Amino acid sequence: MVSIHRRIFEDLEAMIVNGVWPPGYRIPFEHELVQEYQCSRMTVNKALSALAGRGMITRRRKVGSFVASRQIDRTVMDIQDISTEAELAGHDHSYRILMRKIESLDSATAAQLGEPIGAQILRLHCLHAVDGKPNALERRIIMLAMVPSARTENFASVPPGKWLLDMVPWSKARHVIRAVSADAATARLLETERGEACLTLIRQTWQSSRTVTYVEIIHPGDRFQFAGDFHPSERGAMDQMPRRSAS
């Protein structure tokens, strides 16, 4: 049986993909969808967050949600939120903040990010669990010059990735996926063996030419995979509908 938030997601996605709702079209307000589907506002928000994470809609506080402009070239992996993707797949998601620290960029990290030495950042480490089992170790840097509200956000009720997707616009993203071996600290947190294969997603997002966030998300190799369905677009680009799988 398909969950309600998954049904809302698929219904709205179909309206966008089929061109019924063109770019710039304001989709129904949350309270209208709540009434139509006879569900909670939280359920509607999950579906809208997933659409925003796929780059299909843009959300504007106090204004509403709008169909995003069609992209000719999609990124290799869309910006995704771990919690929303897990819940849409029918899994329970939980997380805890392991570290939250404001500091200044050292020379090596500044060079890596292309940002000035000494810039203020918020460094976060977060452990995600799916169905009660560790599924991802998130190590994130947020540039406080670009996201000043993160300075006082404790992320107690919303995980960092979802909070950023809902709150901060981005204009460019880069993804790198690579295999790594779990070191002792990572193995302990992910409840796996030292040296076991892990999949790491490295993501950096920008607004104009300034970094918004840089994150490394490490998944146990035997509990996770990246998968996507590809279809040729009208202009020959490849549109992707990526899926995350957790076992």
PDB file of C-alpha atoms in Angstrom:
ATOM      1  CA  MET A   1       0.000   0.000   0.000  1.00  0.00           C
ATOM      2  CA  VAL A   2       1.376   3.393  -1.039  1.00  0.00           C
ATOM      3  CA  SER A   3       1.727   5.898   1.813  1.00  0.00           C
ATOM      4  CA  ILE A   4      -0.189   9.172   1.610  1.00  0.00           C
ATOM      5  CA  HIS A   5       2.903  11.366   1.320  1.00  0.00           C
ATOM      6  CA  ARG A   6       4.211   9.128  -1.475  1.00  0.00           C
ATOM      7  CA  ARG A   7       0.869   9.426  -3.300  1.00  0.00           C
ATOM      8  CA  ILE A   8       0.913  13.222  -2.947  1.00  0.00           C
ATOM      9  CA  PHE A   9       4.492  13.299  -4.226  1.00  0.00           C
ATOM     10  CA  GLU A  10       3.669  11.141  -7.256  1.00  0.00           C
ATOM     11  CA  ASP A  11       0.462  13.060  -8.071  1.00  0.00           C
ATOM     12  CA  LEU A  12       2.218  16.432  -8.015  1.00  0.00           C
ATOM     13  CA  GLU A  13       5.257  15.059  -9.833  1.00  0.00           C
ATOM     14  CA  ALA A  14       2.990  13.788 -12.639  1.00  0.00           C
ATOM     15  CA  MET A  15       1.359  17.216 -13.026  1.00  0.00           C
ATOM     16  CA  ILE A  16       4.807  18.796 -13.435  1.00  0.00           C
ATOM     17  CA  VAL A  17       6.412  16.130 -15.654  1.00  0.00           C
ATOM     18  CA  ASN A  18       3.370  15.957 -17.948  1.00  0.00           C
ATOM     19  CA  GLY A  19       3.373  19.740 -18.390  1.00  0.00           C
ATOM     20  CA  VAL A  20      -0.031  20.308 -16.811  1.00  0.00           C
ATOM     21  CA  TRP A  21       1.694  22.687 -14.399  1.00  0.00           C
ATOM     22  CA  PRO A  22       4.265  24.727 -16.381  1.00  0.00           C
ATOM     23  CA  PRO A  23       7.372  26.445 -14.914  1.00  0.00           C
ATOM     24  CA  GLY A  24       6.332  29.275 -12.597  1.00  0.00           C
ATOM     25  CA  TYR A  25       2.910  27.761 -11.850  1.00  0.00           C
ATOM     26  CA  ARG A  26       1.923  28.095  -8.189  1.00  0.00           C
ATOM     27  CA  ILE A  27       0.956  24.688  -6.888  1.00  0.00           C
ATOM     28  CA  PRO A  28      -1.850  24.381  -4.297  1.00  0.00           C
ATOM     29  CA  PHE A  29      -1.086  25.733  -0.837  1.00  0.00           C
ATOM     30  CA  GLU A  30      -0.324  23.250   1.935  1.00  0.00           C
ATOM     31  CA  HIS A  31      -3.727  23.756   3.559  1.00  0.00           C
ATOM     32  CA  GLU A  32      -5.422  23.042   0.217  1.00  0.00           C
ATOM     33  CA  LEU A  33      -3.508  19.770  -0.153  1.00  0.00           C
ATOM     34  CA  VAL A  34      -4.302  18.859   3.460  1.00  0.00           C
ATOM     35  CA  GLN A  35      -7.994  19.253   2.680  1.00  0.00           C
ATOM     36  CA  GLU A  36      -7.787  17.409  -0.644  1.00  0.00           C
ATOM     37  CA  TYR A  37      -5.910  14.394   0.715  1.00  0.00           C
ATOM     38  CA  GLN A  38      -7.432  14.453   4.206  1.00  0.00           C
ATOM     39  CA  CYS A  39      -4.058  14.207   5.897  1.00  0.00           C
ATOM     40  CA  SER A  40      -1.817  16.166   8.245  1.00  0.00           C
ATOM     41  CA  ARG A  41       0.215  19.212   7.257  1.00  0.00           C
ATOM     42  CA  MET A  42       3.379  17.297   8.155  1.00  0.00           C
ATOM     43  CA  THR A  43       2.503  14.647   5.562  1.00  0.00           C
ATOM     44  CA  VAL A  44       2.043  17.301   2.875  1.00  0.00           C
ATOM     45  CA  ASN A  45       5.305  18.965   3.904  1.00  0.00           C
ATOM     46  CA  LYS A  46       7.203  15.695   3.428  1.00  0.00           C
ATOM     47  CA  ALA A  47       5.971  15.423  -0.150  1.00  0.00           C
ATOM     48  CA  LEU A  48       6.747  19.073  -0.947  1.00  0.00           C
ATOM     49  CA  SER A  49      10.206  18.792   0.600  1.00  0.00           C
ATOM     50  CA  ALA A  50      10.934  15.791  -1.617  1.00  0.00           C
ATOM     51  CA  LEU A  51       9.835  17.715  -4.717  1.00  0.00           C
ATOM     52  CA  ALA A  52      12.002  20.667  -3.680  1.00  0.00           C
ATOM     53  CA  GLY A  53      14.914  18.302  -3.086  1.00  0.00           C
ATOM     54  CA  ARG A  54      14.534  16.988  -6.635  1.00  0.00           C
ATOM     55  CA  GLY A  55      14.643  20.547  -7.962  1.00  0.00           C
ATOM     56  CA  MET A  56      11.095  20.272  -9.308  1.00  0.00           C
ATOM     57  CA  ILE A  57       9.598  23.078  -7.208  1.00  0.00           C
ATOM     58  CA  THR A  58      10.855  26.142  -5.367  1.00  0.00           C
ATOM     59  CA  ARG A  59       9.384  27.041  -1.981  1.00  0.00           C
ATOM     60  CA  ARG A  60       9.015  30.646  -0.874  1.00  0.00           C
ATOM     61  CA  ARG A  61       8.130  31.372   2.725  1.00  0.00           C
ATOM     62  CA  LYS A  62       4.710  33.038   3.112  1.00  0.00           C
ATOM     63  CA  VAL A  63       4.239  33.005  -0.669  1.00  0.00           C
ATOM     64  CA  GLY A  64       3.863  29.353  -1.673  1.00  0.00           C
ATOM     65  CA  SER A  65       5.483  26.718  -3.870  1.00  0.00           C
ATOM     66  CA  PHE A  66       6.102  27.093  -7.594  1.00  0.00           C
ATOM     67  CA  VAL A  67       7.116  24.779 -10.412  1.00  0.00           C
ATOM     68  CA  ALA A  68      10.826  25.274 -11.034  1.00  0.00           C
ATOM     69  CA  SER A  69      12.226  26.291 -14.406  1.00  0.00           C
ATOM     70  CA  ARG A  70      13.115  23.265 -16.495  1.00  0.00           C
ATOM     71  CA  GLN A  71      16.794  22.404 -16.454  1.00  0.00           C
ATOM     72  CA  ILE A  72      18.486  21.325 -19.654  1.00  0.00           C
ATOM     73  CA  ASP A  73      21.303  19.548 -17.884  1.00  0.00           C
ATOM     74  CA  ARG A  74      20.558  17.874 -14.590  1.00  0.00           C
ATOM     75  CA  THR A  75      23.278  17.090 -12.083  1.00  0.00           C
ATOM     76  CA  VAL A  76      24.511  13.517 -11.847  1.00  0.00           C
ATOM     77  CA  MET A  77      22.673  13.181  -8.559  1.00  0.00           C
ATOM     78  CA  ASP A  78      19.900  15.559  -7.521  1.00  0.00           C
ATOM     79  CA  ILE A  79      20.164  17.303  -4.173  1.00  0.00           C
ATOM     80  CA  GLN A  80      18.472  14.886  -1.794  1.00  0.00           C
ATOM     81  CA  ASP A  81      17.558  14.894   1.867  1.00  0.00           C
ATOM     82  CA  ILE A  82      18.274  11.631   3.708  1.00  0.00           C
ATOM     83  CA  SER A  83      15.263  11.859   6.016  1.00  0.00           C
ATOM     84  CA  THR A  84      12.726  12.579   3.255  1.00  0.00           C
ATOM     85  CA  GLU A  85      14.124   9.914   0.921  1.00  0.00           C
ATOM     86  CA  ALA A  86      14.036   7.283   3.681  1.00  0.00           C
ATOM     87  CA  GLU A  87      10.466   8.142   4.661  1.00  0.00           C
ATOM     88  CA  LEU A  88       9.252   8.175   1.056  1.00  0.00           C
ATOM     89  CA  ALA A  89      10.717   4.687   0.682  1.00  0.00           C
ATOM     90  CA  GLY A  90       8.706   3.546   3.710  1.00  0.00           C
ATOM     91  CA  HIS A  91      11.520   3.500   6.259  1.00  0.00           C
ATOM     92  CA  ASP A  92      11.765   5.139   9.685  1.00  0.00           C
ATOM     93  CA  HIS A  93      14.459   7.798   9.945  1.00  0.00           C
ATOM     94  CA  SER A  94      16.148   9.244  13.021  1.00  0.00           C
ATOM     95  CA  TYR A  95      19.327  11.218  13.619  1.00  0.00           C
ATOM     96  CA  ARG A  96      21.487  12.749  16.301  1.00  0.00           C
ATOM     97  CA  ILE A  97      23.998  15.583  16.266  1.00  0.00           C
ATOM     98  CA  LEU A  98      27.439  14.327  17.277  1.00  0.00           C
ATOM     99  CA  MET A  99      29.266  17.633  17.044  1.00  0.00           C
ATOM    100  CA  ARG A 100      28.313  21.276  16.485  1.00  0.00           C
ATOM    101  CA  LYS A 101      31.151  23.795  16.479  1.00  0.00           C
ATOM    102  CA  ILE A 102      31.730  27.314  15.142  1.00  0.00           C
ATOM    103  CA  GLU A 103      35.297  27.812  13.960  1.00  0.00           C
ATOM    104  CA  SER A 104      37.449  29.575  11.356  1.00  0.00           C
ATOM    105  CA  LEU A 105      38.605  28.009   8.096  1.00  0.00           C
ATOM    106  CA  ASP A 106      42.180  26.766   8.179  1.00  0.00           C
ATOM    107  CA  SER A 107      44.380  27.232   5.124  1.00  0.00           C
ATOM    108  CA  ALA A 108      43.973  23.676   3.793  1.00  0.00           C
ATOM    109  CA  THR A 109      40.167  23.646   4.025  1.00  0.00           C
ATOM    110  CA  ALA A 110      39.944  27.183   2.666  1.00  0.00           C
ATOM    111  CA  ALA A 111      41.948  26.150  -0.401  1.00  0.00           C
ATOM    112  CA  GLN A 112      39.780  23.037  -0.827  1.00  0.00           C
ATOM    113  CA  LEU A 113      36.554  25.071  -0.755  1.00  0.00           C
ATOM    114  CA  GLY A 114      37.893  28.103  -2.605  1.00  0.00           C
ATOM    115  CA  GLU A 115      36.999  30.355   0.327  1.00  0.00           C
ATOM    116  CA  PRO A 116      39.114  32.839   2.323  1.00  0.00           C
ATOM    117  CA  ILE A 117      41.259  31.686   5.223  1.00  0.00           C
ATOM    118  CA  GLY A 118      39.654  32.581   8.547  1.00  0.00           C
ATOM    119  CA  ALA A 119      36.076  32.635   7.226  1.00  0.00           C
ATOM    120  CA  GLN A 120      33.566  31.641   9.924  1.00  0.00           C
ATOM    121  CA  ILE A 121      31.993  28.217   9.496  1.00  0.00           C
ATOM    122  CA  LEU A 122      29.667  25.912  11.372  1.00  0.00           C
ATOM    123  CA  ARG A 123      31.066  22.387  11.460  1.00  0.00           C
ATOM    124  CA  LEU A 124      28.524  19.617  12.061  1.00  0.00           C
ATOM    125  CA  HIS A 125      28.787  15.860  12.474  1.00  0.00           C
ATOM    126  CA  CYS A 126      25.499  13.957  12.374  1.00  0.00           C
ATOM    127  CA  LEU A 127      24.625  10.252  12.532  1.00  0.00           C
ATOM    128  CA  HIS A 128      21.547   9.072  10.615  1.00  0.00           C
ATOM    129  CA  ALA A 129      19.713   5.823  11.271  1.00  0.00           C
ATOM    130  CA  VAL A 130      17.173   4.018   9.084  1.00  0.00           C
ATOM    131  CA  ASP A 131      14.835   1.567  10.816  1.00  0.00           C
ATOM    132  CA  GLY A 132      16.986   1.895  13.925  1.00  0.00           C
ATOM    133  CA  LYS A 133      20.293   0.936  12.244  1.00  0.00           C
ATOM    134  CA  PRO A 134      23.074   3.449  11.441  1.00  0.00           C
ATOM    135  CA  ASN A 135      22.922   4.302   7.748  1.00  0.00           C
ATOM    136  CA  ALA A 136      24.952   7.480   7.229  1.00  0.00           C
ATOM    137  CA  LEU A 137      27.633   9.567   8.905  1.00  0.00           C
ATOM    138  CA  GLU A 138      27.307  13.209   7.812  1.00  0.00           C
ATOM    139  CA  ARG A 139      30.255  15.598   8.144  1.00  0.00           C
ATOM    140  CA  ARG A 140      29.195  19.071   7.046  1.00  0.00           C
ATOM    141  CA  ILE A 141      30.595  22.596   6.801  1.00  0.00           C
ATOM    142  CA  ILE A 142      28.176  25.541   6.508  1.00  0.00           C
ATOM    143  CA  MET A 143      29.553  28.941   5.514  1.00  0.00           C
ATOM    144  CA  LEU A 144      28.131  31.395   8.035  1.00  0.00           C
ATOM    145  CA  ALA A 145      28.621  34.384   5.725  1.00  0.00           C
ATOM    146  CA  MET A 146      26.112  32.750   3.353  1.00  0.00           C
ATOM    147  CA  VAL A 147      23.859  31.179   6.012  1.00  0.00           C
ATOM    148  CA  PRO A 148      24.027  33.447   9.087  1.00  0.00           C
ATOM    149  CA  SER A 149      20.870  31.916  10.613  1.00  0.00           C
ATOM    150  CA  ALA A 150      22.747  28.607  11.023  1.00  0.00           C
ATOM    151  CA  ARG A 151      24.782  30.235  13.807  1.00  0.00           C
ATOM    152  CA  THR A 152      21.872  29.895  16.263  1.00  0.00           C
ATOM    153  CA  GLU A 153      20.136  26.831  14.753  1.00  0.00           C
ATOM    154  CA  ASN A 154      20.538  23.720  16.908  1.00  0.00           C
ATOM    155  CA  PHE A 155      18.988  21.273  14.394  1.00  0.00           C
ATOM    156  CA  ALA A 156      17.154  19.544  17.214  1.00  0.00           C
ATOM    157  CA  SER A 157      13.959  18.984  15.205  1.00  0.00           C
ATOM    158  CA  VAL A 158      15.152  19.162  11.576  1.00  0.00           C
ATOM    159  CA  PRO A 159      18.354  17.529  10.249  1.00  0.00           C
ATOM    160  CA  PRO A 160      20.903  19.881   8.654  1.00  0.00           C
ATOM    161  CA  GLY A 161      20.402  18.698   5.073  1.00  0.00           C
ATOM    162  CA  LYS A 162      16.647  19.168   5.141  1.00  0.00           C
ATOM    163  CA  TRP A 163      16.946  22.517   6.931  1.00  0.00           C
ATOM    164  CA  LEU A 164      19.307  23.830   4.248  1.00  0.00           C
ATOM    165  CA  LEU A 165      17.081  22.629   1.400  1.00  0.00           C
ATOM    166  CA  ASP A 166      14.068  24.367   2.913  1.00  0.00           C
ATOM    167  CA  MET A 167      15.838  27.572   3.924  1.00  0.00           C
ATOM    168  CA  VAL A 168      18.713  28.383   1.589  1.00  0.00           C
ATOM    169  CA  PRO A 169      18.702  28.759  -2.227  1.00  0.00           C
ATOM    170  CA  TRP A 170      21.585  27.347  -4.262  1.00  0.00           C
ATOM    171  CA  SER A 171      22.556  27.889  -7.899  1.00  0.00           C
ATOM    172  CA  LYS A 172      25.195  25.212  -8.481  1.00  0.00           C
ATOM    173  CA  ALA A 173      26.101  21.835  -7.014  1.00  0.00           C
ATOM    174  CA  ARG A 174      28.881  19.303  -7.484  1.00  0.00           C
ATOM    175  CA  HIS A 175      28.739  15.643  -6.459  1.00  0.00           C
ATOM    176  CA  VAL A 176      31.524  13.087  -6.185  1.00  0.00           C
ATOM    177  CA  ILE A 177      30.844   9.462  -5.227  1.00  0.00           C
ATOM    178  CA  ARG A 178      33.723   7.253  -4.166  1.00  0.00           C
ATOM    179  CA  ALA A 179      34.458   4.052  -2.276  1.00  0.00           C
ATOM    180  CA  VAL A 180      36.401   4.255   0.987  1.00  0.00           C
ATOM    181  CA  SER A 181      37.387   1.875   3.754  1.00  0.00           C
ATOM    182  CA  ALA A 182      35.944   2.548   7.194  1.00  0.00           C
ATOM    183  CA  ASP A 183      38.482   3.784   9.720  1.00  0.00           C
ATOM    184  CA  ALA A 184      38.119   2.821  13.386  1.00  0.00           C
ATOM    185  CA  ALA A 185      35.967   5.829  14.380  1.00  0.00           C
ATOM    186  CA  THR A 186      33.671   5.522  11.350  1.00  0.00           C
ATOM    187  CA  ALA A 187      33.284   1.774  11.806  1.00  0.00           C
ATOM    188  CA  ARG A 188      32.278   2.259  15.446  1.00  0.00           C
ATOM    189  CA  LEU A 189      29.602   4.824  14.609  1.00  0.00           C
ATOM    190  CA  LEU A 190      28.196   2.913  11.631  1.00  0.00           C
ATOM    191  CA  GLU A 191      28.348  -0.409  13.494  1.00  0.00           C
ATOM    192  CA  THR A 192      30.492  -2.116  10.906  1.00  0.00           C
ATOM    193  CA  GLU A 193      34.006  -3.540  10.792  1.00  0.00           C
ATOM    194  CA  ARG A 194      37.154  -1.475  10.401  1.00  0.00           C
ATOM    195  CA  GLY A 195      38.275  -1.662   6.780  1.00  0.00           C
ATOM    196  CA  GLU A 196      34.788  -2.476   5.473  1.00  0.00           C
ATOM    197  CA  ALA A 197      33.789  -0.837   2.186  1.00  0.00           C
ATOM    198  CA  CYS A 198      31.729   2.345   2.432  1.00  0.00           C
ATOM    199  CA  LEU A 199      30.175   4.643  -0.168  1.00  0.00           C
ATOM    200  CA  THR A 200      30.911   8.333   0.297  1.00  0.00           C
ATOM    201  CA  LEU A 201      28.920  11.126  -1.331  1.00  0.00           C
ATOM    202  CA  ILE A 202      30.838  14.418  -1.381  1.00  0.00           C
ATOM    203  CA  ARG A 203      28.697  17.444  -2.200  1.00  0.00           C
ATOM    204  CA  GLN A 204      29.449  21.148  -2.465  1.00  0.00           C
ATOM    205  CA  THR A 205      26.771  23.746  -3.245  1.00  0.00           C
ATOM    206  CA  TRP A 206      27.171  27.380  -4.227  1.00  0.00           C
ATOM    207  CA  GLN A 207      25.032  30.500  -4.434  1.00  0.00           C
ATOM    208  CA  SER A 208      26.539  32.469  -7.310  1.00  0.00           C
ATOM    209  CA  SER A 209      30.276  31.957  -6.727  1.00  0.00           C
ATOM    210  CA  ARG A 210      30.172  31.545  -2.935  1.00  0.00           C
ATOM    211  CA  THR A 211      30.081  28.188  -1.151  1.00  0.00           C
ATOM    212  CA  VAL A 212      26.906  27.515   0.836  1.00  0.00           C
ATOM    213  CA  THR A 213      27.822  24.113   2.250  1.00  0.00           C
ATOM    214  CA  TYR A 214      30.266  21.248   1.835  1.00  0.00           C
ATOM    215  CA  VAL A 215      29.357  17.790   3.105  1.00  0.00           C
ATOM    216  CA  GLU A 216      30.709  14.258   3.142  1.00  0.00           C
ATOM    217  CA  ILE A 217      28.073  11.575   3.743  1.00  0.00           C
ATOM    218  CA  ILE A 218      29.466   8.100   4.427  1.00  0.00           C
ATOM    219  CA  HIS A 219      27.219   5.042   4.026  1.00  0.00           C
ATOM    220  CA  PRO A 220      27.990   1.391   4.895  1.00  0.00           C
ATOM    221  CA  GLY A 221      28.496  -0.343   1.550  1.00  0.00           C
ATOM    222  CA  ASP A 222      26.300  -3.312   2.442  1.00  0.00           C
ATOM    223  CA  ARG A 223      23.315  -1.152   3.490  1.00  0.00           C
ATOM    224  CA  PHE A 224      23.149   1.408   0.738  1.00  0.00           C
ATOM    225  CA  GLN A 225      23.235   1.964  -3.001  1.00  0.00           C
ATOM    226  CA  PHE A 226      22.800   4.805  -5.481  1.00  0.00           C
ATOM    227  CA  ALA A 227      20.445   4.046  -8.363  1.00  0.00           C
ATOM    228  CA  GLY A 228      18.714   6.110 -11.013  1.00  0.00           C
ATOM    229  CA  ASP A 229      16.393   5.840 -13.990  1.00  0.00           C
ATOM    230  CA  PHE A 230      17.474   7.886 -17.001  1.00  0.00           C
ATOM    231  CA  HIS A 231      15.378   9.160 -19.880  1.00  0.00           C
ATOM    232  CA  PRO A 232      16.460  11.276 -22.864  1.00  0.00           C
ATOM    233  CA  SER A 233      15.009  14.779 -22.778  1.00  0.00           C
ATOM    234  CA  GLU A 234      13.775  16.730 -25.787  1.00  0.00           C
ATOM    235  CA  ARG A 235      17.150  18.473 -26.191  1.00  0.00           C
ATOM    236  CA  GLY A 236      19.213  15.344 -25.799  1.00  0.00           C
ATOM    237  CA  ALA A 237      20.195  15.897 -22.193  1.00  0.00           C
ATOM    238  CA  MET A 238      19.699  13.127 -19.693  1.00  0.00           C
ATOM    239  CA  ASP A 239      17.022  13.624 -17.065  1.00  0.00           C
ATOM    240  CA  GLN A 240      17.521  11.570 -13.957  1.00  0.00           C
ATOM    241  CA  MET A 241      15.124  10.323 -11.328  1.00  0.00           C
ATOM    242  CA  PRO A 242      17.583   9.076  -8.688  1.00  0.00           C
ATOM    243  CA  ARG A 243      16.666   6.675  -5.937  1.00  0.00           C
ATOM    244  CA  ARG A 244      18.426   5.963  -2.688  1.00  0.00           C
ATOM    245  CA  SER A 245      18.096   2.439  -1.387  1.00  0.00           C
ATOM    246  CA  ALA A 246      18.613   1.382   2.199  1.00  0.00           C
ATOM    247  CA  SER A 247      18.524  -2.227   3.299  1.00  0.00           C
TER     248      SER A 247
END
